[in-house]
PDB file of C-alpha atoms in Angstrom:
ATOM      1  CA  UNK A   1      33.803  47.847  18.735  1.00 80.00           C
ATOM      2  CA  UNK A   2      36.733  45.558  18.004  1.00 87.00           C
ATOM      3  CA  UNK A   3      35.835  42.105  16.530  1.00 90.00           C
ATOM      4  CA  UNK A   4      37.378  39.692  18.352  1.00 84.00           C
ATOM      5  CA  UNK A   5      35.680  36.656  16.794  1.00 84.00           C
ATOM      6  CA  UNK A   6      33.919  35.820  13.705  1.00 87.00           C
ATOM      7  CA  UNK A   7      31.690  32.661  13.177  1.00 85.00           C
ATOM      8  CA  UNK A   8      28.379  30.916  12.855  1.00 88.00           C
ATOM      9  CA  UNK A   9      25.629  30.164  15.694  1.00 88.00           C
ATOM     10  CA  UNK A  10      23.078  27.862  14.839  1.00 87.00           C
ATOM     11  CA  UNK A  11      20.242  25.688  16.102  1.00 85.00           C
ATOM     12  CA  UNK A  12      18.254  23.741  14.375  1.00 82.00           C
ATOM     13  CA  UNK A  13      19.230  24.115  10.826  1.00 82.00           C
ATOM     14  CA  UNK A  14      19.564  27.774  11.318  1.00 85.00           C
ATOM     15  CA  UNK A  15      22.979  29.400  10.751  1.00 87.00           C
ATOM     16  CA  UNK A  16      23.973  33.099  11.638  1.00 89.00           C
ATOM     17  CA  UNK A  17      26.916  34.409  10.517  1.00 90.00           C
ATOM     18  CA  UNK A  18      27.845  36.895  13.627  1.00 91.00           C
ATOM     19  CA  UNK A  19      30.873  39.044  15.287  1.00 91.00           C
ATOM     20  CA  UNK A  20      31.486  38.877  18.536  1.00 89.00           C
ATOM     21  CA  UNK A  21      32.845  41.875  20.597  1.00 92.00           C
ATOM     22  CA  UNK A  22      33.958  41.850  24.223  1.00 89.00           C
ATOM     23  CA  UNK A  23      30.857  43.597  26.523  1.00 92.00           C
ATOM     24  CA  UNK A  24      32.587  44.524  29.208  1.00 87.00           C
ATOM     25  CA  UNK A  25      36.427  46.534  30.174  1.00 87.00           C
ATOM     26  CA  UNK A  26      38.492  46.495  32.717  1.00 85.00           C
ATOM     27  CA  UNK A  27      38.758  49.700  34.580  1.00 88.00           C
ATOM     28  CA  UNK A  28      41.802  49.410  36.827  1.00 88.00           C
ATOM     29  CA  UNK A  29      44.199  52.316  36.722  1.00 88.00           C
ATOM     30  CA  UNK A  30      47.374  50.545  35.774  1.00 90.00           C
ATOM     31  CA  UNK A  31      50.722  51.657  37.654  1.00 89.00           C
ATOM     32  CA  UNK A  32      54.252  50.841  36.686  1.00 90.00           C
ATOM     33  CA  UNK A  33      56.773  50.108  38.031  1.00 91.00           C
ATOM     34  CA  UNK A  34      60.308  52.422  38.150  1.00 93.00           C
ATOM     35  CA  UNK A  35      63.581  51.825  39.553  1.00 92.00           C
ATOM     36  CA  UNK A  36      63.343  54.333  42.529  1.00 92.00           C
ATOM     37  CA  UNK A  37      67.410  56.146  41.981  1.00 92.00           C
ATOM     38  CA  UNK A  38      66.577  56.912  38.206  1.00 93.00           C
ATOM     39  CA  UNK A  39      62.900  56.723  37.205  1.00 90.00           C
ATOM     40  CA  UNK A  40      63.119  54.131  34.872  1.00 93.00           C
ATOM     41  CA  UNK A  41      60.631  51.547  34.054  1.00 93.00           C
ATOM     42  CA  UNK A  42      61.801  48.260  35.118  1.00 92.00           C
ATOM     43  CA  UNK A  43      62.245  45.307  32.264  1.00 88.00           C
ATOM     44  CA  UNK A  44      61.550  41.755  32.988  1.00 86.00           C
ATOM     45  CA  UNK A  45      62.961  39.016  30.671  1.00 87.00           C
ATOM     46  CA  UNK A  46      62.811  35.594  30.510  1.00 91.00           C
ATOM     47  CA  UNK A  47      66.029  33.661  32.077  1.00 92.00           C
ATOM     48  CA  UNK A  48      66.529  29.935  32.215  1.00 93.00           C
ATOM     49  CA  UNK A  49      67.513  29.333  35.964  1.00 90.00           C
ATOM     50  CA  UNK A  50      69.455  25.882  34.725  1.00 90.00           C
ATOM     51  CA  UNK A  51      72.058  27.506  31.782  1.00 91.00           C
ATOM     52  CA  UNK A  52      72.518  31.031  33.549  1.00 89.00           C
ATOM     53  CA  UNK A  53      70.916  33.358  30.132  1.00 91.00           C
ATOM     54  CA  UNK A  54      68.066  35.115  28.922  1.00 90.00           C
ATOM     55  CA  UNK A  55      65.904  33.265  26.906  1.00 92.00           C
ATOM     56  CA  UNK A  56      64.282  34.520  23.729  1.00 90.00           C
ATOM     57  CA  UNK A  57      60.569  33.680  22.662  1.00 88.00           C
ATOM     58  CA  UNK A  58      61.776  31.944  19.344  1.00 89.00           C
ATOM     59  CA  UNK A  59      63.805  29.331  21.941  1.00 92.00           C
ATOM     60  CA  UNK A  60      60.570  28.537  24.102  1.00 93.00           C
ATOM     61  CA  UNK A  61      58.391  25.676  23.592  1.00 92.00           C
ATOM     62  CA  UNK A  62      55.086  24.692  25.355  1.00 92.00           C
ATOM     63  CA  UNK A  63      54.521  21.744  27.584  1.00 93.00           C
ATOM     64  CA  UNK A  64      52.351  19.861  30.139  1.00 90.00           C
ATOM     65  CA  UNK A  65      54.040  18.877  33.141  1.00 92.00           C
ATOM     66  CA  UNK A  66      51.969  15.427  34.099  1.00 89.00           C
ATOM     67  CA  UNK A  67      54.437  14.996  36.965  1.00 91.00           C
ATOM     68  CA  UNK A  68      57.435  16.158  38.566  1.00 91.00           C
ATOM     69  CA  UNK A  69      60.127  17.913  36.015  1.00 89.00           C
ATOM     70  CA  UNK A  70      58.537  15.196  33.412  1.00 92.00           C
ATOM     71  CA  UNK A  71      56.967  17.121  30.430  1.00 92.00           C
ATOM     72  CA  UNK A  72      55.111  16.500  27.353  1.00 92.00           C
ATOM     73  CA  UNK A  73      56.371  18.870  24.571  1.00 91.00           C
ATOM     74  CA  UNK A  74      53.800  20.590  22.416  1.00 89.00           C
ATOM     75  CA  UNK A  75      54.638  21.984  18.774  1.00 88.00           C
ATOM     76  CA  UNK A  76      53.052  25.324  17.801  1.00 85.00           C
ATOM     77  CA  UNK A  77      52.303  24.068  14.733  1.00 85.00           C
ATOM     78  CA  UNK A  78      50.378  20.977  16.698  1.00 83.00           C
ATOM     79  CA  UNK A  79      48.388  23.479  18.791  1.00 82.00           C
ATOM     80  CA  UNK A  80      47.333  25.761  16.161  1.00 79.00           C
ATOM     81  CA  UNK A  81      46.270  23.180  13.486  1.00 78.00           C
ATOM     82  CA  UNK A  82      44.481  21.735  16.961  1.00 76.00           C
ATOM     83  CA  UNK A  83      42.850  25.210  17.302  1.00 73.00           C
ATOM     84  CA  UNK A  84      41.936  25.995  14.075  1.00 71.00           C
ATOM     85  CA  UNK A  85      39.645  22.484  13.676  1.00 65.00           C
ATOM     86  CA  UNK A  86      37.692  23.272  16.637  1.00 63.00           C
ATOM     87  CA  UNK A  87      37.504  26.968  15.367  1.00 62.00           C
ATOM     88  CA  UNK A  88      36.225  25.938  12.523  1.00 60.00           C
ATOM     89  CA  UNK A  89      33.138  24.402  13.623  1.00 65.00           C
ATOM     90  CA  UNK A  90      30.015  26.414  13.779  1.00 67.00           C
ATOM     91  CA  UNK A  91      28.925  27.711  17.677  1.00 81.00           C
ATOM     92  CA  UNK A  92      26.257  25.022  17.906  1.00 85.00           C
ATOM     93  CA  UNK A  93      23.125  26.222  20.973  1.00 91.00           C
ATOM     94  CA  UNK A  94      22.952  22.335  22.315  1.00 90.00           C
ATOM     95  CA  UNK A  95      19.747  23.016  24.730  1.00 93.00           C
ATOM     96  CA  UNK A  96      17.525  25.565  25.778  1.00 95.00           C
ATOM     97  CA  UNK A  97      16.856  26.246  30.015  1.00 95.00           C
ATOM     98  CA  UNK A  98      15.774  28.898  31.953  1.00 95.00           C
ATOM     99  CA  UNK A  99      18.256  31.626  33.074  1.00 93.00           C
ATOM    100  CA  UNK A 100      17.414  30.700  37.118  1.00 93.00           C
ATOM    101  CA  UNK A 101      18.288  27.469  37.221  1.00 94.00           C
ATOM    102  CA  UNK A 102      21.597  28.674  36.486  1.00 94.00           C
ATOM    103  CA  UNK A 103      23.695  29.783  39.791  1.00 94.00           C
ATOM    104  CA  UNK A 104      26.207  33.437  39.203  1.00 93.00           C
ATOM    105  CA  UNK A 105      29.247  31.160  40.119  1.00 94.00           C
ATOM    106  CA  UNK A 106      29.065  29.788  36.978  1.00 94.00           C
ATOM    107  CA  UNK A 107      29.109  32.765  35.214  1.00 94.00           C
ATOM    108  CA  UNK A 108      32.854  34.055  33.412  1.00 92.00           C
ATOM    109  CA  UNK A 109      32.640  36.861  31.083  1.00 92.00           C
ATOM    110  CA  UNK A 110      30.060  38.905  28.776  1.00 94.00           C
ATOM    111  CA  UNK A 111      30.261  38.890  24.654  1.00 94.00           C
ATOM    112  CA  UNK A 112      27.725  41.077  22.271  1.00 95.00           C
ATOM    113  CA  UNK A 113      26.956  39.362  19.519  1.00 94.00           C
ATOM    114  CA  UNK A 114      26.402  41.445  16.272  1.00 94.00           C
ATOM    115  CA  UNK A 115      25.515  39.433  12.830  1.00 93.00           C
ATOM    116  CA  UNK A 116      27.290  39.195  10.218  1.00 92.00           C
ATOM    117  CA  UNK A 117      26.865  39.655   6.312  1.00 91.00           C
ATOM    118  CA  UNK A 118      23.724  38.589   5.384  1.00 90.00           C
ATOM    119  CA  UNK A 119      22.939  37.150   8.712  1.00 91.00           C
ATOM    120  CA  UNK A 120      20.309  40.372  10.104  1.00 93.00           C
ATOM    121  CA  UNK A 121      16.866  38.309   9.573  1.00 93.00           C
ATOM    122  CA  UNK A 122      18.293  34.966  11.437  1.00 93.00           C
ATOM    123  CA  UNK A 123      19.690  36.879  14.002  1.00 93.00           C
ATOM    124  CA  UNK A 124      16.367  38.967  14.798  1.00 94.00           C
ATOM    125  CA  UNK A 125      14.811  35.791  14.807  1.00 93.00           C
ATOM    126  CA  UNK A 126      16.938  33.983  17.647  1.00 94.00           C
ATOM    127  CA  UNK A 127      16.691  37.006  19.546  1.00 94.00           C
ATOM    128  CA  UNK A 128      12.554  37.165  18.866  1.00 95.00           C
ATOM    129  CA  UNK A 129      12.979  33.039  20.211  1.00 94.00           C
ATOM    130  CA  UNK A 130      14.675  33.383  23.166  1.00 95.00           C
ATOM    131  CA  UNK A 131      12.450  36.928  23.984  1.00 95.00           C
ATOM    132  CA  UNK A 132       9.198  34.793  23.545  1.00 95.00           C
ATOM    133  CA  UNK A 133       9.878  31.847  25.315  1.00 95.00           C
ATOM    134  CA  UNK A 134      11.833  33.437  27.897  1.00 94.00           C
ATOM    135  CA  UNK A 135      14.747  30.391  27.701  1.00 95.00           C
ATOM    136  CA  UNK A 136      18.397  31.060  26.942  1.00 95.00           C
ATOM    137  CA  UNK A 137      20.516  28.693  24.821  1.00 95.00           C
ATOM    138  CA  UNK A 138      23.598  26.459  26.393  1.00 95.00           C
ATOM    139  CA  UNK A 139      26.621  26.276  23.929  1.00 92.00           C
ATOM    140  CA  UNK A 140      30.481  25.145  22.931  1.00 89.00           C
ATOM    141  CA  UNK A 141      32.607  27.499  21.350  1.00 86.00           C
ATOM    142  CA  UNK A 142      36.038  27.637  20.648  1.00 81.00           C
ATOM    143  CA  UNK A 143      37.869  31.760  22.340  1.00 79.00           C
ATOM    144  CA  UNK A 144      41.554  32.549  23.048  1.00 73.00           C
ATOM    145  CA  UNK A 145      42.026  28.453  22.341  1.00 72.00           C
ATOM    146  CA  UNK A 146      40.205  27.143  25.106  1.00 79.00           C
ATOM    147  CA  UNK A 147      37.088  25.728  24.464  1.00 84.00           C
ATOM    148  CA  UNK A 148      34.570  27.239  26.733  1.00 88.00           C
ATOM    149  CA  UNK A 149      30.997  26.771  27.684  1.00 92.00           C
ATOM    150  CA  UNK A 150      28.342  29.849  26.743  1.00 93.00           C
ATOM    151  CA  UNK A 151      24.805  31.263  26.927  1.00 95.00           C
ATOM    152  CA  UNK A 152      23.563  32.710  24.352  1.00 95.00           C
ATOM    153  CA  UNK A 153      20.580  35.133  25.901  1.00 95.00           C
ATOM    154  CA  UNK A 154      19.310  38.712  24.920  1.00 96.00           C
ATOM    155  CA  UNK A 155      20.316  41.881  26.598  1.00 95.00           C
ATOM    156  CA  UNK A 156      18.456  44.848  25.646  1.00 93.00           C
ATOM    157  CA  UNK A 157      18.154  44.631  21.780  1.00 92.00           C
ATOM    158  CA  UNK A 158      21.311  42.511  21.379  1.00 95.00           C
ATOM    159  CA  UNK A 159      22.527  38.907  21.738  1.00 95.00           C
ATOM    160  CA  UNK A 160      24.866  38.126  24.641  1.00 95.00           C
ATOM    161  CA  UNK A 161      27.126  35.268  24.782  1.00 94.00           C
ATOM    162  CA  UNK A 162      28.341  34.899  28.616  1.00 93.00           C
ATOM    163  CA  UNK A 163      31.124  32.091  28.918  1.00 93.00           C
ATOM    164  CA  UNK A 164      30.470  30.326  31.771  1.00 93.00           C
ATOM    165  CA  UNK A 165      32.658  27.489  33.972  1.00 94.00           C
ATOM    166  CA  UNK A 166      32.670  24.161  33.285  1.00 92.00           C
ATOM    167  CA  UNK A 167      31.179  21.659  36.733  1.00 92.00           C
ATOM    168  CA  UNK A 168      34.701  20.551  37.546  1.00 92.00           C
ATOM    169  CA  UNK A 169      35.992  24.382  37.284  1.00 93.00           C
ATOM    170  CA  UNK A 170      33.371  25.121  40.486  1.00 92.00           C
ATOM    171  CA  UNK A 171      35.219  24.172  43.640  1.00 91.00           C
ATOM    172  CA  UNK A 172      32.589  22.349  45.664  1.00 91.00           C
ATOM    173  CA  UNK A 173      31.122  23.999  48.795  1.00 89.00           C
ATOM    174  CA  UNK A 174      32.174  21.264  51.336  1.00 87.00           C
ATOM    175  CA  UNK A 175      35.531  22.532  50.994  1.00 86.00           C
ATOM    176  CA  UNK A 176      35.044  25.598  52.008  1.00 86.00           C
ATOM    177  CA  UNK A 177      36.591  25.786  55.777  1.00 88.00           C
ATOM    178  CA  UNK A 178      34.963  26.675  58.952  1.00 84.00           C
ATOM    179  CA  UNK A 179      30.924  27.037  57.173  1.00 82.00           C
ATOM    180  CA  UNK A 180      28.608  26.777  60.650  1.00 81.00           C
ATOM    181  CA  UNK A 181      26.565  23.558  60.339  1.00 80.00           C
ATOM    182  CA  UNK A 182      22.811  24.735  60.174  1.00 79.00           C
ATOM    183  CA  UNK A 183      21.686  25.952  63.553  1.00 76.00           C
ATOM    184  CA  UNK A 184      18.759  27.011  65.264  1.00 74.00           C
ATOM    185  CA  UNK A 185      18.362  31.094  64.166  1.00 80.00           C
ATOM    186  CA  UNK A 186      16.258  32.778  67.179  1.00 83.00           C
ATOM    187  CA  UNK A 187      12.666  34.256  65.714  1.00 84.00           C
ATOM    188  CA  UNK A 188      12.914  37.607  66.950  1.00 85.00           C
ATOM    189  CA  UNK A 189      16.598  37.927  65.040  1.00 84.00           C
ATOM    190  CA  UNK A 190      15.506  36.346  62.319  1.00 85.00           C
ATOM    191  CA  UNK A 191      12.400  39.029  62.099  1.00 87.00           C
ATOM    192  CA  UNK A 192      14.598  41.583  63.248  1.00 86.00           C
ATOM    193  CA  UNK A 193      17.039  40.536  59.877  1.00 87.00           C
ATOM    194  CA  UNK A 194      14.095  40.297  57.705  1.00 86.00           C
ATOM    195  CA  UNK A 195      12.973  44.111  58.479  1.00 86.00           C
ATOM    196  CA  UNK A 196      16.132  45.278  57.836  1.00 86.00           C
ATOM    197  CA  UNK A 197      16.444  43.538  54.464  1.00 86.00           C
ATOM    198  CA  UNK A 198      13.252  44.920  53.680  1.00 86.00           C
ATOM    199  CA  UNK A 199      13.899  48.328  54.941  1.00 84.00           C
ATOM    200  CA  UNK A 200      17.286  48.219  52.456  1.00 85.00           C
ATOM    201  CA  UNK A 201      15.399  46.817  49.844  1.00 87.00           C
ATOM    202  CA  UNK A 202      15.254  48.899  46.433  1.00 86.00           C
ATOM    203  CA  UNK A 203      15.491  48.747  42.591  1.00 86.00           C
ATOM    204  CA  UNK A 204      18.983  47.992  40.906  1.00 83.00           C
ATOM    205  CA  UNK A 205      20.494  51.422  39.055  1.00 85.00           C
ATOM    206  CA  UNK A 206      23.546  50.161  38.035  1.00 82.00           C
ATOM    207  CA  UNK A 207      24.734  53.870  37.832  1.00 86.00           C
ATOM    208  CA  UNK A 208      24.399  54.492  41.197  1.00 87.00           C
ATOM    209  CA  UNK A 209      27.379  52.522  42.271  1.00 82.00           C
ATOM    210  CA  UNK A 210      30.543  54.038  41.366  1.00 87.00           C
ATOM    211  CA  UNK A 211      33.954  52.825  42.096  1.00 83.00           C
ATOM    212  CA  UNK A 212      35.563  56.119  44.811  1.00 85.00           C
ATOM    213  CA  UNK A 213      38.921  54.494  44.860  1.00 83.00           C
ATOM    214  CA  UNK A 214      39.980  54.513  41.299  1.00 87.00           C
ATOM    215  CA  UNK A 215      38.118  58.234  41.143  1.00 85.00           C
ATOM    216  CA  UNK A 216      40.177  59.170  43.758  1.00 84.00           C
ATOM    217  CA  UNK A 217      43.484  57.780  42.751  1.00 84.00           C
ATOM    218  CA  UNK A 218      42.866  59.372  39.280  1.00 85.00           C
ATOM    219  CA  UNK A 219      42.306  62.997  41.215  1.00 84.00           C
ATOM    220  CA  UNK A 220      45.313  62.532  43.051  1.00 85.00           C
ATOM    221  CA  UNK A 221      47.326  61.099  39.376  1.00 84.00           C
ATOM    222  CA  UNK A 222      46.108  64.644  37.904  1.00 85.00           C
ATOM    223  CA  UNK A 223      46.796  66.964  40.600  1.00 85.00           C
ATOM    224  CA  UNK A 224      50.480  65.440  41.189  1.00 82.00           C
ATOM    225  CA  UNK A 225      50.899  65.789  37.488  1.00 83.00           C
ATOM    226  CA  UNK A 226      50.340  69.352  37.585  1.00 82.00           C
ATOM    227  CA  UNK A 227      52.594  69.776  40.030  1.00 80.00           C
ATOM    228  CA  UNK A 228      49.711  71.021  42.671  1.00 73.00           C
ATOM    229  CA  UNK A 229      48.979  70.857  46.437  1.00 71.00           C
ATOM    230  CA  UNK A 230      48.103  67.453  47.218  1.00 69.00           C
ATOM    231  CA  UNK A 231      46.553  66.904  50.876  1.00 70.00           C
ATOM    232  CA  UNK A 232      46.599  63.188  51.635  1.00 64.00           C
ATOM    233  CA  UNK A 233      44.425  62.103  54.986  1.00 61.00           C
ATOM    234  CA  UNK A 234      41.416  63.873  56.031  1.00 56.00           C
ATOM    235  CA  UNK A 235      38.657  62.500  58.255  1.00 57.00           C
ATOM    236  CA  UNK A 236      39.153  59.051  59.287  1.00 55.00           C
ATOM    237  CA  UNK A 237      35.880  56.637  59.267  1.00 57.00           C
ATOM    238  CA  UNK A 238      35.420  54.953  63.030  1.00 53.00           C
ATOM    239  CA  UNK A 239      36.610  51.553  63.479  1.00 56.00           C
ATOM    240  CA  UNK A 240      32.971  48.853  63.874  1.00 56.00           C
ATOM    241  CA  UNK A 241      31.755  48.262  67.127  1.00 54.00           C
ATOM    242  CA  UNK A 242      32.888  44.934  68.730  1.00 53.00           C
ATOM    243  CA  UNK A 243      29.265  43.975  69.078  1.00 51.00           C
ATOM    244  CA  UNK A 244      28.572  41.078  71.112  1.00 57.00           C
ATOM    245  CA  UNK A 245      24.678  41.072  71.368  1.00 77.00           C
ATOM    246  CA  UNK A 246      23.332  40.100  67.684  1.00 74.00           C
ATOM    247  CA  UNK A 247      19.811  41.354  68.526  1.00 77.00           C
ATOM    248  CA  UNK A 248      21.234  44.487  69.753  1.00 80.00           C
ATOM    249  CA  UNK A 249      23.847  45.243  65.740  1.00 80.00           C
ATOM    250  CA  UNK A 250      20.589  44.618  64.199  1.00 76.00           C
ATOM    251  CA  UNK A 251      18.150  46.714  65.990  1.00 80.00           C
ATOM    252  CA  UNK A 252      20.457  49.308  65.619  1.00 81.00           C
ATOM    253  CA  UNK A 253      21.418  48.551  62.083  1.00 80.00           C
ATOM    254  CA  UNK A 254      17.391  48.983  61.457  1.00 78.00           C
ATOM    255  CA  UNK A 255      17.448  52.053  63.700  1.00 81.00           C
ATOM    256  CA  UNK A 256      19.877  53.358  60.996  1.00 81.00           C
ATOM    257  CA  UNK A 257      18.345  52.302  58.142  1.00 80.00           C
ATOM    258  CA  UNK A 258      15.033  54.062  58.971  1.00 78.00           C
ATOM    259  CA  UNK A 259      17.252  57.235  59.601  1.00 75.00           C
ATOM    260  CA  UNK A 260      17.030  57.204  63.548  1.00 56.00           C
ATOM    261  CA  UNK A 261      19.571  58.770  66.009  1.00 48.00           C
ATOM    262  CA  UNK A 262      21.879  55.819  67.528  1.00 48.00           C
ATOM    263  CA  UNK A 263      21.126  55.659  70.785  1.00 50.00           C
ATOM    264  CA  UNK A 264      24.817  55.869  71.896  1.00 50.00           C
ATOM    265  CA  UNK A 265      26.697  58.491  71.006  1.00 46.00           C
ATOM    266  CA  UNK A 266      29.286  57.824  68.127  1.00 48.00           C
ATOM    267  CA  UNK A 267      33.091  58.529  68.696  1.00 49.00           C
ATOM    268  CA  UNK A 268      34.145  61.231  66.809  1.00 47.00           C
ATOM    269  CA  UNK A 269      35.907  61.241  63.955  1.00 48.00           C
ATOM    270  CA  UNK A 270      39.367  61.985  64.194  1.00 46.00           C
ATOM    271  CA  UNK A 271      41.514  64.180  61.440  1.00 44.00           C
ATOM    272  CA  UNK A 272      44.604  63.892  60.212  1.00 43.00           C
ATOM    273  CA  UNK A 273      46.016  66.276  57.433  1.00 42.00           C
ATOM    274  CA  UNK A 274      49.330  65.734  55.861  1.00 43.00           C
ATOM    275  CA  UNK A 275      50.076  68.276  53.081  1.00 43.00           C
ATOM    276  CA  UNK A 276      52.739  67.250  50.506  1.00 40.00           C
ATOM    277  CA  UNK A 277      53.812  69.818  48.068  1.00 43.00           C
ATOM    278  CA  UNK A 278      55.214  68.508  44.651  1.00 43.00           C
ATOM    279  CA  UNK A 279      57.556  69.944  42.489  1.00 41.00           C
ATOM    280  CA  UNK A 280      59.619  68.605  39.272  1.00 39.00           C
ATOM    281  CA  UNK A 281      62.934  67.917  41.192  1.00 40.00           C
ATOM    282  CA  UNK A 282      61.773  68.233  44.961  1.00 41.00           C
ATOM    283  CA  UNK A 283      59.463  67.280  47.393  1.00 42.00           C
ATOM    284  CA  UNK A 284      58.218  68.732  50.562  1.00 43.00           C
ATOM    285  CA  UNK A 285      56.698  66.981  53.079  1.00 41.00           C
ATOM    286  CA  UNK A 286      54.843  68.815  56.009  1.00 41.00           C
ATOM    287  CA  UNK A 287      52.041  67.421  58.610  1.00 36.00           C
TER     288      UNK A 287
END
């Protein structure tokens, strides 16, 4: 894995050197984007909308905007001799808490932790620590020159660092438009709701979930590439029924779940095929 950090964690008095490496990847299937007469990839530079030009990166300068076309300007060498204090310190674990108490919104992104030269033995004992006592560790640390709040918890056999949001990052709930105000829920619904919670209730396997849009997009990527018979379409899912009686979506829903018939017949599927033939210099359409 690529190290994409290098430092020290400590608490207590006890320092481990480590590496940090990024846990997870982004997946998405990146397209670009050609001028349609020529199949050329389009360029996009930098122009200053007041002199009329293209800009180049050794003319651009940072700033903060603190109102209206009134900026503060920022030197490079200001910002990295900024960066390079707070990157300096060691990755100090402030507290300890329990993983519950905090909420997934505040959760970012997912580091493994390896250690360092000479740093095995402190690192197996942090990891032994937070095992035992079942508590994760809250930290500052300094990535990508932002300083960012962490846990430091154990995955597996490693040590995980998971950035996580600062309080003022979370937007807060009451903002959220049209939430229902808390309202009487009916018994049998809410029993109804429960069974079919419980009837959909099983074990996370991670591997069972599996993302059919970017496997299909890369199957229709290869085929096109090889110049073969694509068929776009096929059968077409139903549109959901405009339910209006609650009780009656989630009796059914339940009726599902335990693999019963419907009781009303579904509509049936309707197909549409549209074959489209690819070639180097042509293309065929037919349906």
């Amino acid at each position: 894995m690529h190290t994409m950090w290098k430092g020290t964690i400590s608490f207590g008095l006890v320092n481990i050197p480590v590496k940090m490496h990024a846990a997870t990847e982004n997946k998405d299937i990146k397209l670009r984007q050609l001028h349609k007469k020529c199949k050329t990839p389009i360029k996009y530079e930098k122009t200053c909308p007041n002199c009329d030009e293209a800009v180049k990166n050794e003319d651009i300068v940072k700033a903060y905007e603190y109102a209206q076309n009134k900026f503060v300007i920022l030197d490079d060498e200001e910002l990295e001799a900024l960066k390079k204090e707070q990157e300096g310190k060691a990755v100090e674990i402030i507290d300890f808490v329990k993983l519950e108490e905090i909420d997934p919104i505040y959760f970012e992104k997912s580091y493994y932790l390896s250690p360092n030269e000479g740093g095995a033995k402190a690192y197996a004992l942090l990891r032994a620590a937070l095992m035992d006592t079942g508590k994760i560790g809250i930290a500052k640390m300094m990535i990508r020159s932002k300083e960012q709040l962490a846990v430091i918890r154990v995955y597996k056999d490693a040590i995980v660092v998971e950035t996580i949001h600062y309080p003022d990052e979370v937007r807060a709930v009451d903002e959220v438009p049209n939430v229902p105000s808390k309202e009487a829920v009916g018994k049998k619904e809410l029993d109804t709701a429960k069974l079919l919670v419980d009837q959909l209730t099983t074990e996370f396997e991670p591997e069972k979930y599996k993302d059919d849009y970017r496997t299909a997009l890369m199957e229709l990527i290869e085929t096109k590439k090889n110049n073969e018979e694509v068929e776009v379409g096929g059968e077409t899912k139903t549109k959901p029924d405009n339910v209006i009686n609650l009780m009656d979506a989630l009796q059914e829903s339940l009726n599902r779940a335990k693999g019963e018939k419907p009781k009303t017949k579904p509509k049936k599927k309707t197909t549409s095929k549209k074959t489209i033939k690819t070639t180097a210099k042509k293309k065929e359409v037919t349906s």
